[in-house]
Coordinates of C-alpha atoms in Angstrom, one line a residue:
M1 CA 18.7 -28.4 30.0
L2 CA 18.8 -26.8 26.5
M3 CA 15.1 -25.7 26.5
N4 CA 15.8 -23.6 29.6
S5 CA 18.6 -21.7 28.0
K6 CA 18.2 -19.4 25.1
F7 CA 16.2 -21.4 22.7
L8 CA 18.7 -23.0 20.3
S9 CA 21.1 -21.1 18.1
S10 CA 20.2 -18.6 15.4
A11 CA 20.3 -21.5 13.0
A12 CA 17.6 -23.4 14.7
F13 CA 14.8 -21.8 12.7
L14 CA 14.8 -24.7 10.3
T15 CA 13.8 -27.2 13.1
A16 CA 11.0 -25.3 14.6
K17 CA 7.9 -26.4 12.8
P18 CA 5.0 -27.4 15.2
F19 CA 4.5 -31.0 14.8
A20 CA 0.7 -31.0 14.4
S21 CA 0.8 -29.4 10.9
N22 CA 3.3 -31.8 9.5
F23 CA 1.0 -34.8 9.5
R24 CA -1.4 -33.2 7.1
H25 CA 0.9 -34.5 4.4
A26 CA 1.2 -38.2 3.5
G27 CA 4.8 -38.1 2.4
S28 CA 7.3 -40.0 4.5
S29 CA 9.8 -37.2 4.4
Q30 CA 7.3 -34.9 6.0
I31 CA 6.5 -37.4 8.7
T32 CA 10.3 -37.9 9.2
L33 CA 10.8 -34.2 9.7
A34 CA 7.8 -34.0 12.0
A35 CA 9.5 -36.8 14.1
V36 CA 12.7 -34.8 14.2
R37 CA 10.9 -31.7 15.3
L38 CA 9.0 -33.6 18.0
S39 CA 12.2 -34.9 19.4
V40 CA 13.8 -31.5 19.8
F41 CA 10.9 -29.2 20.7
A42 CA 8.5 -31.5 22.6
S43 CA 11.0 -33.3 24.7
C44 CA 14.7 -33.7 23.9
S45 CA 14.9 -37.1 25.7
S46 CA 11.5 -38.7 25.0
W47 CA 12.4 -40.1 21.6
S48 CA 15.3 -42.4 21.2
S49 CA 17.9 -42.1 18.4
S50 CA 16.9 -45.5 17.1
S51 CA 13.3 -44.5 16.6
L52 CA 14.4 -41.5 14.6
S53 CA 16.8 -43.5 12.4
R54 CA 14.1 -45.9 11.3
N55 CA 12.4 -43.2 9.2
S56 CA 15.2 -40.7 8.5
S57 CA 18.3 -40.3 6.4
L58 CA 19.6 -37.8 8.8
P59 CA 22.4 -38.9 11.1
P60 CA 20.9 -40.5 14.3
L61 CA 21.1 -38.5 17.5
K62 CA 24.1 -39.4 19.7
S63 CA 23.2 -40.3 23.2
V64 CA 26.4 -38.9 24.7
D65 CA 25.8 -35.2 24.2
T66 CA 22.4 -33.8 23.4
S67 CA 23.5 -30.3 22.8
L68 CA 26.1 -31.3 20.2
A69 CA 23.4 -33.5 18.5
V70 CA 21.1 -30.5 18.3
L71 CA 23.9 -28.4 16.8
E72 CA 24.5 -31.1 14.2
M73 CA 20.8 -31.2 13.4
D74 CA 20.8 -27.4 13.0
R75 CA 23.5 -27.7 10.4
D76 CA 21.4 -30.3 8.5
R77 CA 18.4 -28.0 8.5
L78 CA 20.6 -25.1 7.3
S79 CA 21.7 -27.3 4.5
L80 CA 18.1 -27.8 3.5
L81 CA 17.6 -24.0 3.3
R82 CA 20.8 -23.7 1.4
D83 CA 19.6 -26.3 -1.1
A84 CA 16.3 -24.6 -1.4
A85 CA 17.9 -21.3 -2.1
A86 CA 20.2 -22.8 -4.7
E87 CA 17.2 -23.7 -6.8
F88 CA 16.7 -19.9 -7.3
P89 CA 20.1 -18.4 -8.1
P90 CA 20.1 -14.6 -8.3
P91 CA 20.6 -13.0 -11.7
P92 CA 24.2 -12.0 -12.2
G93 CA 25.0 -8.3 -11.9
K94 CA 21.5 -7.3 -10.9
K95 CA 21.0 -5.2 -7.8
F96 CA 17.6 -5.0 -6.0
S97 CA 16.2 -2.3 -3.8
Y98 CA 13.1 -2.6 -1.7
G99 CA 11.1 0.6 -1.8
T100 CA 7.6 1.8 -1.3
A101 CA 6.6 -0.5 -4.2
G102 CA 8.6 -3.4 -2.8
F103 CA 10.9 -5.2 -5.3
R104 CA 10.0 -4.6 -8.9
T105 CA 11.7 -5.5 -12.2
D106 CA 11.3 -7.8 -15.2
G107 CA 9.3 -10.8 -14.0
S108 CA 11.8 -13.3 -15.5
L109 CA 14.6 -12.0 -13.1
L110 CA 12.6 -12.1 -9.9
H111 CA 12.4 -15.8 -8.8
S112 CA 15.5 -15.6 -6.5
T113 CA 14.3 -12.3 -4.9
V114 CA 10.8 -13.7 -4.5
F115 CA 12.0 -16.8 -2.8
R116 CA 14.2 -14.8 -0.4
T117 CA 11.4 -12.4 0.3
G118 CA 9.3 -15.4 1.2
V119 CA 11.9 -16.4 3.8
L120 CA 12.0 -12.8 5.1
A121 CA 8.2 -12.7 5.4
A122 CA 8.3 -16.1 7.3
L123 CA 10.9 -14.6 9.7
R124 CA 8.8 -11.5 10.2
S125 CA 5.8 -13.6 11.1
L126 CA 7.8 -15.5 13.7
K127 CA 9.2 -12.2 15.1
T128 CA 5.8 -10.5 15.4
E129 CA 3.8 -13.7 16.1
K130 CA 1.3 -12.4 13.6
V131 CA 0.1 -13.2 10.1
I132 CA 2.1 -11.5 7.4
G133 CA 1.1 -10.9 3.7
L134 CA 3.0 -11.3 0.5
V135 CA 1.6 -10.1 -2.9
I136 CA 3.1 -10.6 -6.3
T137 CA 2.4 -7.6 -8.4
A138 CA 4.0 -4.7 -10.2
S139 CA 0.9 -2.5 -10.0
H140 CA 0.9 0.0 -12.9
N141 CA 4.1 -1.3 -14.5
Q142 CA 4.1 -2.9 -17.9
E143 CA 2.9 -6.5 -18.3
A144 CA 6.5 -7.9 -18.5
D145 CA 7.4 -6.6 -15.1
N146 CA 6.4 -8.1 -11.8
G147 CA 7.3 -7.5 -8.1
I148 CA 6.7 -8.5 -4.6
K149 CA 5.9 -6.6 -1.4
V150 CA 5.3 -7.5 2.2
A151 CA 2.3 -6.6 4.3
D152 CA 2.9 -6.1 8.0
P153 CA 0.5 -7.3 10.7
D154 CA -1.5 -4.1 10.7
G155 CA -2.1 -4.5 7.0
G156 CA 0.3 -1.7 6.2
M157 CA 3.6 -1.8 4.4
L158 CA 6.7 -3.5 5.8
T159 CA 8.3 -1.5 8.5
M160 CA 11.3 0.5 7.3
D161 CA 13.7 -1.3 9.6
W162 CA 13.0 -4.6 7.8
E163 CA 13.3 -3.0 4.4
V164 CA 17.0 -3.0 5.1
Y165 CA 16.9 -6.7 5.7
A166 CA 15.1 -7.2 2.5
D167 CA 17.8 -5.5 0.5
I168 CA 20.5 -7.5 2.3
I169 CA 19.1 -10.9 1.6
A170 CA 18.0 -10.1 -1.9
N171 CA 21.5 -9.0 -2.8
A172 CA 23.4 -11.6 -0.7
G173 CA 25.0 -13.4 -3.6
D174 CA 25.0 -17.2 -3.7
A175 CA 23.0 -19.6 -1.4
N176 CA 25.8 -19.7 1.2
L177 CA 25.9 -16.0 1.6
F178 CA 22.1 -15.8 1.7
V179 CA 22.0 -18.4 4.5
K180 CA 24.6 -16.4 6.4
A181 CA 22.6 -13.2 6.0
V182 CA 19.5 -15.0 7.3
E183 CA 21.4 -16.2 10.3
E184 CA 22.5 -12.6 11.1
I185 CA 18.9 -11.4 10.9
V186 CA 17.8 -14.1 13.2
K187 CA 20.5 -13.2 15.8
K188 CA 19.9 -9.5 15.6
E189 CA 16.1 -9.8 16.0
D190 CA 16.4 -12.5 18.6
I191 CA 13.8 -14.6 16.8
Q192 CA 12.7 -17.5 18.9
F193 CA 11.6 -20.8 17.4
G194 CA 9.5 -23.7 18.6
S195 CA 7.2 -21.8 20.9
A196 CA 4.9 -20.4 18.1
S197 CA 4.0 -20.9 14.5
G198 CA 3.7 -18.4 11.7
K199 CA 1.6 -17.8 8.7
V200 CA 2.0 -15.8 5.5
L201 CA -0.9 -15.0 3.2
L202 CA 0.1 -15.2 -0.4
A203 CA -1.6 -13.6 -3.4
R204 CA -0.9 -12.3 -6.9
D205 CA -2.3 -10.2 -9.7
T206 CA -3.1 -11.4 -13.3
R207 CA 0.4 -11.2 -14.8
R208 CA 1.6 -14.3 -16.7
S209 CA 4.7 -14.6 -14.6
G210 CA 2.6 -14.7 -11.4
P211 CA 2.0 -18.4 -10.9
S212 CA 5.8 -19.4 -11.1
L213 CA 6.7 -16.5 -8.8
V214 CA 4.0 -17.5 -6.3
E215 CA 5.5 -21.0 -6.2
A216 CA 9.0 -19.5 -5.5
A217 CA 7.5 -17.4 -2.7
R218 CA 5.8 -20.4 -1.2
K219 CA 9.0 -22.4 -1.2
G220 CA 10.7 -19.6 0.5
I221 CA 8.0 -19.3 3.2
E222 CA 7.9 -22.9 3.9
A223 CA 11.7 -23.2 4.0
V224 CA 11.4 -21.6 7.4
S225 CA 10.1 -24.3 9.8
G226 CA 7.1 -23.3 11.8
V227 CA 5.6 -21.1 9.1
S228 CA 3.0 -22.0 6.5
A229 CA 1.9 -20.3 3.3
E230 CA -1.8 -19.8 2.7
G231 CA -2.5 -19.2 -0.9
K232 CA -5.2 -16.6 -1.5
G233 CA -5.2 -16.8 -5.3
V234 CA -5.7 -13.7 -7.5
L235 CA -6.5 -10.6 -5.5
T236 CA -6.1 -6.9 -5.7
T237 CA -3.1 -5.6 -3.6
P238 CA -5.5 -3.8 -1.2
Q239 CA -7.6 -7.0 -0.7
L240 CA -4.5 -8.8 0.5
H241 CA -3.5 -6.0 2.9
W242 CA -7.1 -5.9 4.2
M243 CA -7.1 -9.6 4.8
V244 CA -3.9 -9.5 6.8
R245 CA -5.2 -6.7 9.0
A246 CA -8.6 -8.5 9.5
T247 CA -7.0 -11.8 10.2
N248 CA -4.8 -10.3 12.9
K249 CA -7.8 -8.7 14.5
G250 CA -9.5 -12.0 14.8
S251 CA -11.8 -12.1 11.7
V252 CA -11.9 -14.7 9.1
G253 CA -10.2 -12.3 6.6
S254 CA -11.7 -14.0 3.6
E255 CA -12.5 -12.4 0.2
S256 CA -16.2 -12.8 0.8
E257 CA -15.9 -11.0 4.1
Y258 CA -14.1 -8.1 2.3
F259 CA -16.9 -7.6 -0.1
D260 CA -19.5 -8.1 2.6
T261 CA -17.8 -5.4 4.7
L262 CA -17.7 -2.9 1.8
S263 CA -21.3 -3.5 0.6
S264 CA -22.7 -3.5 4.1
A265 CA -21.0 -0.2 5.0
F266 CA -22.1 1.4 1.7
R267 CA -25.7 0.2 2.2
S268 CA -25.6 1.7 5.8
L269 CA -24.3 5.0 4.5
L270 CA -27.1 5.2 1.9
D271 CA -29.7 4.5 4.6
L272 CA -28.1 7.2 6.8
G273 CA -28.1 9.8 3.9
P274 CA -30.6 12.3 2.6
S275 CA -33.6 10.9 1.0
G276 CA -34.6 11.3 -2.7
V277 CA -31.0 11.4 -4.0
S278 CA -29.9 8.8 -6.6
E279 CA -26.9 8.3 -8.8
R280 CA -26.7 10.3 -12.0
G281 CA -26.3 7.5 -14.5
P282 CA -23.9 4.6 -14.5
L283 CA -20.2 4.9 -13.5
I284 CA -17.9 3.8 -16.3
V285 CA -14.9 1.9 -14.9
D286 CA -11.6 1.5 -16.8
C287 CA -10.1 -1.6 -15.2
S288 CA -6.7 -1.4 -16.8
N289 CA -7.0 -4.9 -18.2
G290 CA -6.0 -6.1 -14.8
V291 CA -7.2 -7.9 -11.7
G292 CA -9.6 -5.1 -11.0
A293 CA -12.0 -6.2 -13.7
E294 CA -13.0 -9.4 -11.9
K295 CA -13.1 -7.7 -8.5
V296 CA -15.2 -4.8 -9.7
T297 CA -17.6 -7.3 -11.1
C298 CA -17.7 -9.1 -7.7
L299 CA -18.2 -5.7 -5.9
Q300 CA -21.1 -4.9 -8.2
R301 CA -22.7 -8.2 -7.5
S302 CA -22.4 -7.7 -3.8
L303 CA -24.0 -4.3 -4.0
E304 CA -27.1 -5.8 -5.6
G305 CA -27.9 -2.9 -7.9
L306 CA -27.1 -0.1 -5.4
N307 CA -24.5 1.4 -7.7
D308 CA -24.6 0.9 -11.5
M309 CA -21.3 0.3 -13.1
E310 CA -20.2 -0.2 -16.7
I311 CA -17.0 -2.1 -16.8
R312 CA -14.4 -1.6 -19.6
N313 CA -10.9 -2.7 -20.3
T314 CA -11.2 -6.1 -18.6
G315 CA -8.4 -7.8 -20.3
R316 CA -10.6 -10.9 -20.9
N317 CA -9.9 -10.9 -24.6
G318 CA -6.1 -10.8 -24.3
E319 CA -5.7 -7.0 -24.1
I320 CA -2.4 -6.0 -22.5
L321 CA -2.3 -5.0 -18.9
N322 CA -1.7 -1.3 -18.3
Y323 CA -1.2 -0.5 -22.0
L324 CA -2.8 2.8 -22.9
V325 CA -5.2 2.2 -20.0
G326 CA -5.4 2.6 -16.2
A327 CA -5.1 5.3 -13.6
D328 CA -1.4 5.9 -14.1
F329 CA -1.7 6.4 -17.8
V330 CA -4.7 8.7 -17.5
Q331 CA -3.2 10.8 -14.7
K332 CA 0.2 11.2 -16.3
E333 CA -0.7 11.5 -19.9
K334 CA -4.0 13.3 -19.3
V335 CA -5.7 11.5 -22.2
L336 CA -8.6 9.0 -22.4
P337 CA -7.8 5.3 -22.0
Q338 CA -8.5 2.9 -24.8
N339 CA -12.2 2.1 -25.5
F340 CA -13.3 5.5 -24.3
D341 CA -14.5 8.2 -26.8
A342 CA -14.5 11.9 -26.1
V343 CA -17.8 12.5 -28.0
R344 CA -19.6 9.2 -27.2
D345 CA -18.8 9.5 -23.5
E346 CA -19.0 13.2 -23.2
G347 CA -20.1 14.3 -19.7
K348 CA -20.3 10.8 -18.3
R349 CA -18.8 10.0 -14.9
C350 CA -15.7 7.8 -15.5
V351 CA -13.0 6.3 -13.2
S352 CA -9.7 4.5 -14.0
I353 CA -8.0 2.1 -11.6
D354 CA -4.5 0.7 -12.0
G355 CA -3.2 -2.8 -12.6
D356 CA -3.5 -4.0 -9.0
A357 CA -6.4 -1.7 -8.0
D358 CA -4.8 0.4 -5.4
R359 CA -5.1 3.7 -7.3
L360 CA -8.1 5.6 -8.8
V361 CA -8.6 8.8 -10.7
Y362 CA -12.0 10.1 -11.9
F363 CA -12.4 11.9 -15.3
Y364 CA -15.0 13.2 -17.8
T365 CA -14.9 14.8 -21.2
G366 CA -16.5 18.1 -21.8
Q367 CA -16.3 21.2 -23.9
S368 CA -13.4 23.6 -23.7
V369 CA -13.2 27.3 -24.6
T370 CA -10.2 26.7 -26.8
E371 CA -11.0 23.2 -28.3
L372 CA -13.7 22.3 -30.8
T373 CA -14.0 18.7 -29.5
P374 CA -14.6 17.6 -25.9
V375 CA -11.4 17.4 -23.8
L376 CA -10.5 15.3 -20.8
H377 CA -11.1 16.8 -17.3
L378 CA -9.1 15.0 -14.6
L379 CA -10.1 14.7 -11.0
D380 CA -7.0 13.2 -9.4
G381 CA -6.0 12.2 -5.9
D382 CA -5.9 15.8 -4.7
K383 CA -9.5 16.4 -5.7
I384 CA -10.6 13.0 -4.3
M385 CA -9.0 13.9 -1.0
A386 CA -10.7 17.3 -1.0
L387 CA -14.0 15.6 -1.5
F388 CA -13.4 13.2 1.4
A389 CA -12.1 15.9 3.7
A390 CA -15.1 18.1 3.2
F391 CA -17.5 15.3 3.9
I392 CA -15.8 14.2 7.1
A393 CA -15.5 17.8 8.3
D394 CA -19.2 18.2 7.8
Q395 CA -19.9 15.1 9.9
L396 CA -17.6 16.3 12.7
R397 CA -19.2 19.8 12.6
S398 CA -22.6 18.1 13.1
I399 CA -21.3 16.3 16.2
V400 CA -19.7 19.4 17.5
N401 CA -22.8 21.5 17.0
V402 CA -25.0 19.2 18.9
T403 CA -22.6 19.0 21.8
G404 CA -22.2 22.7 22.0
S405 CA -18.4 22.8 21.3
A406 CA -16.7 25.4 19.3
V407 CA -14.6 25.0 16.1
K408 CA -11.6 27.3 15.5
Q409 CA -11.8 28.6 12.0
E410 CA -8.1 28.8 11.5
S411 CA -7.6 25.2 12.6
F412 CA -10.4 22.7 12.5
A413 CA -10.0 20.9 15.9
P414 CA -13.4 20.1 17.4
V415 CA -13.7 19.2 21.1
I416 CA -16.2 16.5 21.9
P417 CA -17.2 16.1 25.6
G418 CA -16.3 12.7 26.7
Y419 CA -13.6 12.3 24.1
G420 CA -11.7 15.5 23.9
A421 CA -10.1 17.2 21.0
V422 CA -10.5 15.3 17.7
K423 CA -7.3 15.5 15.7
F424 CA -8.3 15.7 12.1
G425 CA -5.7 16.4 9.4
V426 CA -4.7 15.8 5.8
V427 CA -1.3 14.7 4.5
Q428 CA 0.1 15.6 1.1
T429 CA 3.5 15.6 -0.6
A430 CA 5.0 18.7 -2.3
Y431 CA 3.6 17.3 -5.6
A432 CA 0.1 18.1 -4.5
N433 CA -1.3 20.9 -6.5
G434 CA -1.1 24.2 -4.6
A435 CA -4.8 24.9 -5.4
S436 CA -5.8 21.8 -3.4
T437 CA -3.7 22.8 -0.4
R438 CA -5.2 26.2 -0.3
Y439 CA -8.7 24.8 -0.6
L440 CA -8.1 22.4 2.4
Q441 CA -6.6 25.2 4.5
Q442 CA -8.6 28.2 3.6
N443 CA -12.0 26.7 2.6
L444 CA -12.1 23.8 5.1
G445 CA -9.9 25.2 7.8
L446 CA -7.9 21.9 8.0
E447 CA -4.4 21.2 9.1
V448 CA -2.3 20.2 6.1
V449 CA 1.0 18.4 6.6
L450 CA 3.6 17.7 4.0
T451 CA 5.8 14.6 4.0
P452 CA 8.6 13.4 1.7
T453 CA 7.5 11.5 -1.4
G454 CA 6.4 7.9 -0.7
V455 CA 3.2 6.3 0.6
K456 CA 4.9 5.0 3.7
H457 CA 5.7 8.5 4.8
L458 CA 2.1 9.7 4.2
H459 CA 0.5 6.7 5.9
E460 CA 2.7 7.1 9.0
K461 CA 1.8 10.8 9.4
A462 CA -1.9 10.2 8.8
A463 CA -2.0 7.5 11.4
A464 CA -1.0 10.0 14.0
Y465 CA -4.5 11.7 13.8
D466 CA -7.9 10.6 15.1
I467 CA -8.9 10.9 11.5
G468 CA -6.2 11.3 9.0
I469 CA -6.5 11.5 5.2
Y470 CA -3.7 11.1 2.8
F471 CA -3.6 11.0 -1.0
E472 CA -1.0 11.4 -3.7
A473 CA -2.0 13.1 -6.9
N474 CA -1.6 9.6 -8.6
G475 CA -4.8 8.5 -6.8
H476 CA -3.3 6.4 -4.0
G477 CA -4.6 7.2 -0.6
T478 CA -7.1 6.4 2.1
V479 CA -8.7 7.6 5.3
L480 CA -7.4 6.3 8.6
F481 CA -9.4 6.2 11.9
R482 CA -7.8 5.8 15.3
D483 CA -9.3 2.8 17.0
S484 CA -10.1 4.7 20.2
F485 CA -12.2 7.3 18.2
V486 CA -14.1 4.5 16.4
H487 CA -14.8 2.9 19.7
W488 CA -16.1 6.2 21.0
L489 CA -18.4 6.6 18.0
K490 CA -19.8 3.1 18.5
K491 CA -20.3 3.5 22.3
N492 CA -21.6 7.1 22.4
G493 CA -23.1 7.9 19.0
D494 CA -26.6 7.1 20.1
T495 CA -26.3 9.2 23.2
L496 CA -25.8 12.5 21.3
P497 CA -28.7 14.9 22.1
A498 CA -29.9 15.6 18.5
V499 CA -30.8 13.5 15.5
E500 CA -28.2 15.0 13.2
G501 CA -25.4 14.4 15.7
K502 CA -26.5 10.7 16.0
L503 CA -26.6 10.4 12.2
A504 CA -23.2 12.0 11.8
A505 CA -21.6 9.6 14.4
K506 CA -23.1 6.6 12.6
R507 CA -21.9 7.8 9.3
L508 CA -18.3 8.2 10.5
E509 CA -18.5 4.7 12.0
A510 CA -19.6 3.3 8.7
V511 CA -16.9 5.3 6.8
S512 CA -14.3 3.6 8.9
E513 CA -15.6 0.2 7.6
L514 CA -16.1 1.4 4.0
V515 CA -12.6 2.9 3.5
N516 CA -9.7 0.4 3.7
Q517 CA -7.8 1.1 6.9
A518 CA -4.6 -0.7 5.7
V519 CA -3.7 0.9 2.3
G520 CA -5.2 2.8 -0.5
D521 CA -7.9 0.8 -2.2
A522 CA -9.5 1.7 -5.5
L523 CA -12.7 -0.3 -4.9
S524 CA -13.5 1.2 -1.5
G525 CA -12.4 4.6 -2.8
I526 CA -14.9 4.4 -5.7
L527 CA -17.7 3.6 -3.2
M528 CA -16.7 6.6 -1.0
V529 CA -16.7 9.0 -4.0
E530 CA -20.0 7.7 -5.3
L531 CA -21.6 7.9 -1.8
I532 CA -20.5 11.6 -1.3
L533 CA -21.7 12.7 -4.7
R534 CA -25.1 11.3 -3.8
Y535 CA -25.1 13.0 -0.5
Q536 CA -24.2 16.3 -2.1
G537 CA -26.5 15.7 -5.1
W538 CA -23.5 16.6 -7.3
S539 CA -22.6 15.7 -10.8
I540 CA -18.9 15.0 -11.5
Q541 CA -18.8 18.5 -13.2
Q542 CA -20.1 20.1 -10.0
W543 CA -17.5 18.3 -7.9
D544 CA -14.8 19.5 -10.4
T545 CA -15.6 23.2 -9.6
I546 CA -14.7 23.1 -5.9
Y547 CA -11.3 24.5 -7.0
T548 CA -9.3 24.9 -10.2
D549 CA -5.9 23.3 -10.4
L550 CA -2.9 25.6 -11.0
P551 CA -1.0 24.7 -14.2
S552 CA 2.2 22.8 -13.5
R553 CA 5.2 21.3 -15.2
Q554 CA 7.7 18.6 -14.3
L555 CA 11.0 17.9 -15.9
K556 CA 14.3 16.2 -15.2
V557 CA 17.9 17.5 -15.2
K558 CA 20.8 15.1 -15.8
V559 CA 23.6 15.6 -13.3
L560 CA 26.9 14.0 -12.6
D561 CA 26.0 13.0 -9.1
R562 CA 22.5 13.4 -7.7
S563 CA 23.7 12.9 -4.1
V564 CA 25.1 16.5 -4.1
I565 CA 21.5 17.7 -3.5
T566 CA 19.9 16.9 -0.2
T567 CA 16.6 18.4 0.8
T568 CA 14.7 19.4 3.9
A569 CA 11.1 20.6 4.7
A570 CA 9.5 17.6 3.1
E571 CA 11.8 17.8 0.1
T572 CA 10.7 21.4 -0.7
R573 CA 14.0 23.1 0.2
V574 CA 17.5 22.4 -1.0
K575 CA 19.8 22.0 2.1
S576 CA 23.2 21.1 0.6
I577 CA 23.6 24.0 -1.9
P578 CA 22.3 27.2 -0.2
Q579 CA 23.0 29.3 -3.3
L580 CA 20.8 27.1 -5.4
Q581 CA 17.8 27.4 -3.0
E582 CA 18.3 31.2 -2.9
A583 CA 18.3 31.4 -6.7
I584 CA 15.1 29.3 -6.9
D585 CA 13.4 31.6 -4.4
N586 CA 14.4 34.6 -6.4
E587 CA 13.0 33.0 -9.6
V588 CA 9.8 32.0 -8.0
E589 CA 9.1 35.6 -6.9
K590 CA 8.8 36.7 -10.5
Y591 CA 5.8 34.5 -11.2
E592 CA 2.1 34.9 -10.3
A593 CA 1.1 32.0 -8.0
G594 CA 4.6 30.6 -8.5
R595 CA 5.9 27.6 -6.6
A596 CA 8.9 25.4 -7.4
F597 CA 11.1 22.8 -5.8
V598 CA 13.8 20.3 -6.8
R599 CA 14.7 16.9 -5.4
P600 CA 17.2 14.2 -6.4
S601 CA 15.8 11.0 -8.1
G602 CA 15.8 7.9 -6.0
T603 CA 16.9 5.7 -8.9
E604 CA 19.0 7.6 -11.5
D605 CA 21.4 10.6 -11.6
V606 CA 18.8 13.2 -12.4
V607 CA 17.2 16.0 -10.4
R608 CA 13.5 16.3 -10.6
V609 CA 12.0 19.8 -11.1
Y610 CA 8.4 20.7 -10.2
A611 CA 6.9 24.2 -10.9
E612 CA 3.4 25.7 -10.9
A613 CA 2.1 29.1 -11.7
A614 CA -1.0 31.0 -12.8
T615 CA -0.9 29.9 -16.4
Q616 CA 0.6 27.0 -18.3
E617 CA 3.0 29.2 -20.1
L618 CA 4.3 30.7 -16.8
A619 CA 4.6 27.2 -15.2
D620 CA 6.6 26.0 -18.2
N621 CA 8.9 29.0 -18.1
L622 CA 9.4 28.7 -14.3
A623 CA 10.3 25.0 -14.6
R624 CA 12.8 25.7 -17.4
E625 CA 14.5 28.5 -15.5
V626 CA 14.8 26.4 -12.3
G627 CA 16.1 23.5 -14.5
L628 CA 18.9 25.8 -15.8
L629 CA 19.8 26.8 -12.2
V630 CA 20.1 23.1 -11.3
H631 CA 22.3 22.5 -14.3
Q632 CA 24.5 25.4 -13.4
L633 CA 24.8 25.0 -9.7
A634 CA 24.5 21.2 -9.2
G635 CA 26.8 19.7 -11.8
G636 CA 24.5 19.3 -14.8
V637 CA 25.8 17.2 -17.7

């Protein structure tokens, strides 16, 4: 019998929808398809061909050969997918590449890619037998752009193996080639249909192209039988990732649960903190004219006055998303966003988030020795990570001290009886300021690991620790806790022999709830920063003094072919042209606190140069000299 052999052919995915969900719709075509699916997956012989033909325009099943009838039906279902894909033809001559940010381009060119990514997400849900997420956003890009990215069952980014599939189906050409590519994925992944259903959570940011792209994604998801799309409306990207993770862990995974979790953890941490410490005036939040404005308002409401926030750049009066505002603008340009004034806001604690609220950078304006008017002081992802790392290290030291264990100064690795060595590390890229790395290593005694550029590399490495922190300078990052360590804290925290140890264990447990465990999240990051500043009794200016950034300079060198340069050691060393790396090393030695590296761009034929040194003039000179070396030895044009 067919059901006892390998379950249908790779084309059978279009006939796999569980029948119960199909009767939610009143349309006769839905009921007809439900009847067809019942006949195949419930019992191949229990429904007669005549009973099907009464409600269906599909060819009736032949009684002489069931297997041939099923194959014929598969072709019909494939035809439906082909027709659905034909509604969204790919733009001619456009090539798409799925990277850390997913697919991203002008929103008017994305409908085909979004539809196809919807199909991919549906297949991923069936493969994993878990809920998957899709979010329509282009983050910090200009308003006209949009994008789509997939959230895997753990709430993290799409696994790299499936990024290849995303590229294949996005660039497959016409509908026939697309269907053929889908069949190949189904075969290779051995995706089984009919035994389980799938679900994809679907959300978007505030861009004007969002609603039509959501509809294209929904059609793609629901073109794969057995999979439903659950619309979540307008969300931040981290909210969607959080919901996917929570849902797969058995929670409701609603937006209200998200805010309840953050506010409850924040409230608990305040209760567990030192007494008599309050915030130093309101936090001024630049919301980048994006989705963050509504969500920060909701967060503030859920906190019930526990943290005062003044919200600016909401976009509610038609202001342009990400234009002269937001975390990316402030971090890269090092200037104030619109609707901030250096004099009026002097000394105030400010934070910018980006268009989809997955990045944050703090800043303030203050006097400078060389400037007559207040200047911007930026506290980027490096400084946020340093703040988080110091706080968590303090809590671990409290637990270690009360259990009588020792901490090695050269490598912070506490050993807790009943758990063992707690692996605590921080993860950066080569673009992290050297002063931050030295602070983490020398002042805190922490293990610092470098990875290639890209959040997926940072996240993967941080997840290998019991507590792992990663941040990029742009403000994207989070703190990851191993489940087994959180379980130990919950089970054993109250058994520690001293009050301070008990408090520290409870604090870490609450931090694991406060900080988004799926991806970087500006909202939870803001609460974490605000909490630690209260614990320390610090102003933003005091936080800024924990270390001083080394001046740096970045530039690009045009080359004939960027692929001639390959790198190693987390992109800090040139591998393919030894004489170039030797020349860079010789140049760096001439500069006080000098450091420099080069790496090929991922999108254009340029080589990116990064240099830092003791003064801005020295950093500029070092970058220029290294750029000349690249031009001379790597085919500059």
